[in-house]
Amino acid sequence: MPVIKSKNFTLRPYKKSDEKSLILNINNKKIYRNMSRVPYPYTSKDANEWITQTFKKAKKKESNEVNFAIAVAGEVAGGISLFDISGHKAEIGYWLGENYWGQGIMSAACKLVTKFGLEKLKLIRIYAFVFPWNKASMKVLRWAYFG
């Protein structure tokens, strides 16, 4: 699993020590409302299961998922994944803690993960689903892909 560094954050594998910052940043109704696979409230058990699951998937030679923690100053501020990888296509999904909104982190992370998917995984199509009320996510995707 690669580590991708940018000026303001690092995309890296999850670590056992990420549990506290993961819970702190994802346990938010505003995030939960826009996610299809995240429980609320997000508990220590949920964080431990997620981190363990990402370890297992990263070890598989051919996994249908790649998960990155978005680390700011060493803490998990968000997450971004390519999942349902099948042949030449994958879905991208992401979340970012509310304290980090409006800083361009997610648009930059989307660009970096898309580049990784196209170049390293040889994907041709990366797509996303956005809830109709999530205008911020629509802007992220537009900015990330169209500048």
mmCIF file of C-alpha atoms in Angstrom:
data_model
loop_
_atom_site.group_PDB
_atom_site.id
_atom_site.type_symbol
_atom_site.label_atom_id
_atom_site.label_comp_id
_atom_site.label_asym_id
_atom_site.label_seq_id
_atom_site.Cartn_x
_atom_site.Cartn_y
_atom_site.Cartn_z
ATOM 1 C CA MET A 1 0.000 0.000 0.000
ATOM 2 C CA PRO A 2 1.589 3.267 -1.063
ATOM 3 C CA VAL A 3 1.917 6.472 0.890
ATOM 4 C CA ILE A 4 1.087 9.617 -1.099
ATOM 5 C CA LYS A 5 2.247 12.932 0.313
ATOM 6 C CA SER A 6 0.895 16.366 -0.484
ATOM 7 C CA LYS A 7 1.707 19.767 0.955
ATOM 8 C CA ASN A 8 -1.159 19.717 3.489
ATOM 9 C CA PHE A 9 -1.853 16.031 4.159
ATOM 10 C CA THR A 10 -0.693 12.454 3.623
ATOM 11 C CA LEU A 11 -2.672 9.574 2.147
ATOM 12 C CA ARG A 12 -1.547 6.438 3.956
ATOM 13 C CA PRO A 13 -2.760 3.096 5.265
ATOM 14 C CA TYR A 14 -4.724 3.124 8.497
ATOM 15 C CA LYS A 15 -2.823 2.234 11.685
ATOM 16 C CA LYS A 16 -4.039 0.759 14.973
ATOM 17 C CA SER A 17 -3.178 4.057 16.661
ATOM 18 C CA ASP A 18 -5.683 5.882 14.386
ATOM 19 C CA GLU A 19 -8.719 4.725 16.359
ATOM 20 C CA LYS A 20 -9.063 7.838 18.549
ATOM 21 C CA SER A 21 -8.728 10.436 15.758
ATOM 22 C CA LEU A 22 -10.908 8.342 13.422
ATOM 23 C CA ILE A 23 -13.744 8.318 15.963
ATOM 24 C CA LEU A 24 -13.267 12.001 16.785
ATOM 25 C CA ASN A 25 -13.557 13.114 13.147
ATOM 26 C CA ILE A 26 -16.112 10.722 11.650
ATOM 27 C CA ASN A 27 -18.568 10.649 14.564
ATOM 28 C CA ASN A 28 -20.648 13.536 13.236
ATOM 29 C CA LYS A 29 -24.281 13.538 12.045
ATOM 30 C CA LYS A 30 -23.357 15.826 9.138
ATOM 31 C CA ILE A 31 -20.898 13.201 7.879
ATOM 32 C CA TYR A 32 -23.164 10.236 8.628
ATOM 33 C CA ARG A 33 -26.029 11.872 6.694
ATOM 34 C CA ASN A 34 -23.912 11.822 3.532
ATOM 35 C CA MET A 35 -22.440 8.334 3.862
ATOM 36 C CA SER A 36 -24.053 5.058 2.875
ATOM 37 C CA ARG A 37 -21.705 2.726 4.772
ATOM 38 C CA VAL A 38 -20.897 4.482 8.057
ATOM 39 C CA PRO A 39 -22.832 3.893 11.303
ATOM 40 C CA TYR A 40 -23.805 6.599 13.788
ATOM 41 C CA PRO A 41 -22.813 6.919 16.493
ATOM 42 C CA TYR A 42 -19.404 5.669 15.402
ATOM 43 C CA THR A 43 -17.960 3.626 18.249
ATOM 44 C CA SER A 44 -14.582 2.245 19.236
ATOM 45 C CA LYS A 45 -15.808 -1.154 18.019
ATOM 46 C CA ASP A 46 -16.655 0.354 14.597
ATOM 47 C CA ALA A 47 -13.220 1.988 14.330
ATOM 48 C CA ASN A 48 -11.412 -1.191 15.355
ATOM 49 C CA GLU A 49 -13.396 -3.272 12.842
ATOM 50 C CA TRP A 50 -12.708 -0.760 10.036
ATOM 51 C CA ILE A 51 -8.980 -0.598 10.737
ATOM 52 C CA THR A 52 -8.726 -4.409 10.961
ATOM 53 C CA GLN A 53 -10.706 -4.777 7.726
ATOM 54 C CA THR A 54 -8.407 -2.353 5.884
ATOM 55 C CA PHE A 55 -5.341 -4.327 7.076
ATOM 56 C CA LYS A 56 -6.819 -7.554 5.712
ATOM 57 C CA LYS A 57 -7.754 -6.017 2.368
ATOM 58 C CA ALA A 58 -4.338 -4.368 1.976
ATOM 59 C CA LYS A 59 -2.619 -7.744 2.473
ATOM 60 C CA LYS A 60 -4.642 -9.455 -0.258
ATOM 61 C CA LYS A 61 -2.803 -9.697 -3.550
ATOM 62 C CA GLU A 62 -5.959 -8.881 -5.490
ATOM 63 C CA SER A 63 -8.342 -6.842 -3.381
ATOM 64 C CA ASN A 64 -11.395 -5.072 -4.746
ATOM 65 C CA GLU A 65 -10.705 -2.100 -2.461
ATOM 66 C CA VAL A 66 -7.945 0.397 -1.630
ATOM 67 C CA ASN A 67 -8.416 2.520 1.500
ATOM 68 C CA PHE A 68 -6.379 5.563 2.467
ATOM 69 C CA ALA A 69 -6.472 7.517 5.709
ATOM 70 C CA ILE A 70 -6.190 11.250 5.092
ATOM 71 C CA ALA A 71 -3.689 12.252 7.760
ATOM 72 C CA VAL A 72 -3.151 15.860 8.817
ATOM 73 C CA ALA A 73 -0.355 16.352 11.352
ATOM 74 C CA GLY A 74 -0.335 12.578 11.895
ATOM 75 C CA GLU A 75 -4.027 12.357 12.825
ATOM 76 C CA VAL A 76 -6.846 10.862 10.730
ATOM 77 C CA ALA A 77 -8.808 13.816 9.380
ATOM 78 C CA GLY A 78 -10.713 11.767 6.813
ATOM 79 C CA GLY A 79 -10.669 8.795 4.505
ATOM 80 C CA ILE A 80 -10.797 8.069 0.803
ATOM 81 C CA SER A 81 -11.227 4.753 -0.977
ATOM 82 C CA LEU A 82 -11.467 3.129 -4.343
ATOM 83 C CA PHE A 83 -13.883 0.234 -3.926
ATOM 84 C CA ASP A 84 -15.921 -2.202 -5.954
ATOM 85 C CA ILE A 85 -12.843 -2.415 -8.169
ATOM 86 C CA SER A 86 -13.824 -4.624 -11.061
ATOM 87 C CA GLY A 87 -11.805 -4.896 -14.240
ATOM 88 C CA HIS A 88 -11.199 -1.363 -15.465
ATOM 89 C CA LYS A 89 -13.547 0.522 -13.117
ATOM 90 C CA ALA A 90 -13.986 1.498 -9.475
ATOM 91 C CA GLU A 91 -16.115 3.725 -7.287
ATOM 92 C CA ILE A 92 -14.501 6.479 -5.234
ATOM 93 C CA GLY A 93 -15.843 7.345 -1.796
ATOM 94 C CA TYR A 94 -14.616 9.766 0.817
ATOM 95 C CA TRP A 95 -15.315 11.683 3.996
ATOM 96 C CA LEU A 96 -13.564 14.494 5.841
ATOM 97 C CA GLY A 97 -13.889 15.705 9.429
ATOM 98 C CA GLU A 98 -15.849 18.937 9.731
ATOM 99 C CA ASN A 99 -12.861 20.832 11.188
ATOM 100 C CA TYR A 100 -11.077 20.326 7.841
ATOM 101 C CA TRP A 101 -13.871 21.401 5.482
ATOM 102 C CA GLY A 102 -13.276 24.275 3.076
ATOM 103 C CA GLN A 103 -9.488 23.864 2.906
ATOM 104 C CA GLY A 104 -9.272 22.083 -0.468
ATOM 105 C CA ILE A 105 -8.095 18.851 1.156
ATOM 106 C CA MET A 106 -10.754 16.589 -0.319
ATOM 107 C CA SER A 107 -10.516 17.929 -3.865
ATOM 108 C CA ALA A 108 -6.743 17.437 -3.767
ATOM 109 C CA ALA A 109 -7.147 13.949 -2.247
ATOM 110 C CA CYS A 110 -9.615 13.009 -5.014
ATOM 111 C CA LYS A 111 -7.118 14.116 -7.651
ATOM 112 C CA LEU A 112 -4.308 12.102 -6.063
ATOM 113 C CA VAL A 113 -6.366 8.936 -5.608
ATOM 114 C CA THR A 114 -7.744 9.199 -9.136
ATOM 115 C CA LYS A 115 -4.205 9.506 -10.480
ATOM 116 C CA PHE A 116 -3.190 6.477 -8.397
ATOM 117 C CA GLY A 117 -6.156 4.479 -9.728
ATOM 118 C CA LEU A 118 -5.499 5.375 -13.357
ATOM 119 C CA GLU A 119 -1.722 4.948 -13.276
ATOM 120 C CA LYS A 120 -1.078 2.180 -10.723
ATOM 121 C CA LEU A 121 -4.278 0.159 -10.904
ATOM 122 C CA LYS A 122 -4.743 0.751 -14.644
ATOM 123 C CA LEU A 123 -8.364 1.799 -14.184
ATOM 124 C CA ILE A 124 -10.184 3.509 -17.034
ATOM 125 C CA ARG A 125 -13.327 4.619 -15.193
ATOM 126 C CA ILE A 126 -13.633 6.027 -11.681
ATOM 127 C CA TYR A 127 -17.118 7.099 -10.654
ATOM 128 C CA ALA A 128 -18.902 8.430 -7.584
ATOM 129 C CA PHE A 129 -22.425 8.606 -6.241
ATOM 130 C CA VAL A 130 -23.505 11.727 -4.384
ATOM 131 C CA PHE A 131 -26.717 12.340 -2.462
ATOM 132 C CA PRO A 132 -28.718 15.103 -4.219
ATOM 133 C CA TRP A 133 -28.550 17.377 -1.156
ATOM 134 C CA ASN A 134 -24.747 17.094 -0.828
ATOM 135 C CA LYS A 135 -23.761 20.154 -2.859
ATOM 136 C CA ALA A 136 -20.315 20.315 -1.202
ATOM 137 C CA SER A 137 -19.428 16.837 -2.479
ATOM 138 C CA MET A 138 -20.626 17.783 -5.958
ATOM 139 C CA LYS A 139 -18.284 20.780 -5.853
ATOM 140 C CA VAL A 140 -15.399 18.573 -4.691
ATOM 141 C CA LEU A 141 -15.855 16.256 -7.635
ATOM 142 C CA ARG A 142 -16.232 19.095 -10.146
ATOM 143 C CA TRP A 143 -13.129 20.859 -8.871
ATOM 144 C CA ALA A 144 -11.103 17.667 -8.584
ATOM 145 C CA TYR A 145 -11.824 16.573 -12.143
ATOM 146 C CA PHE A 146 -12.412 19.779 -14.044
ATOM 147 C CA GLY A 147 -10.331 22.313 -12.114
#
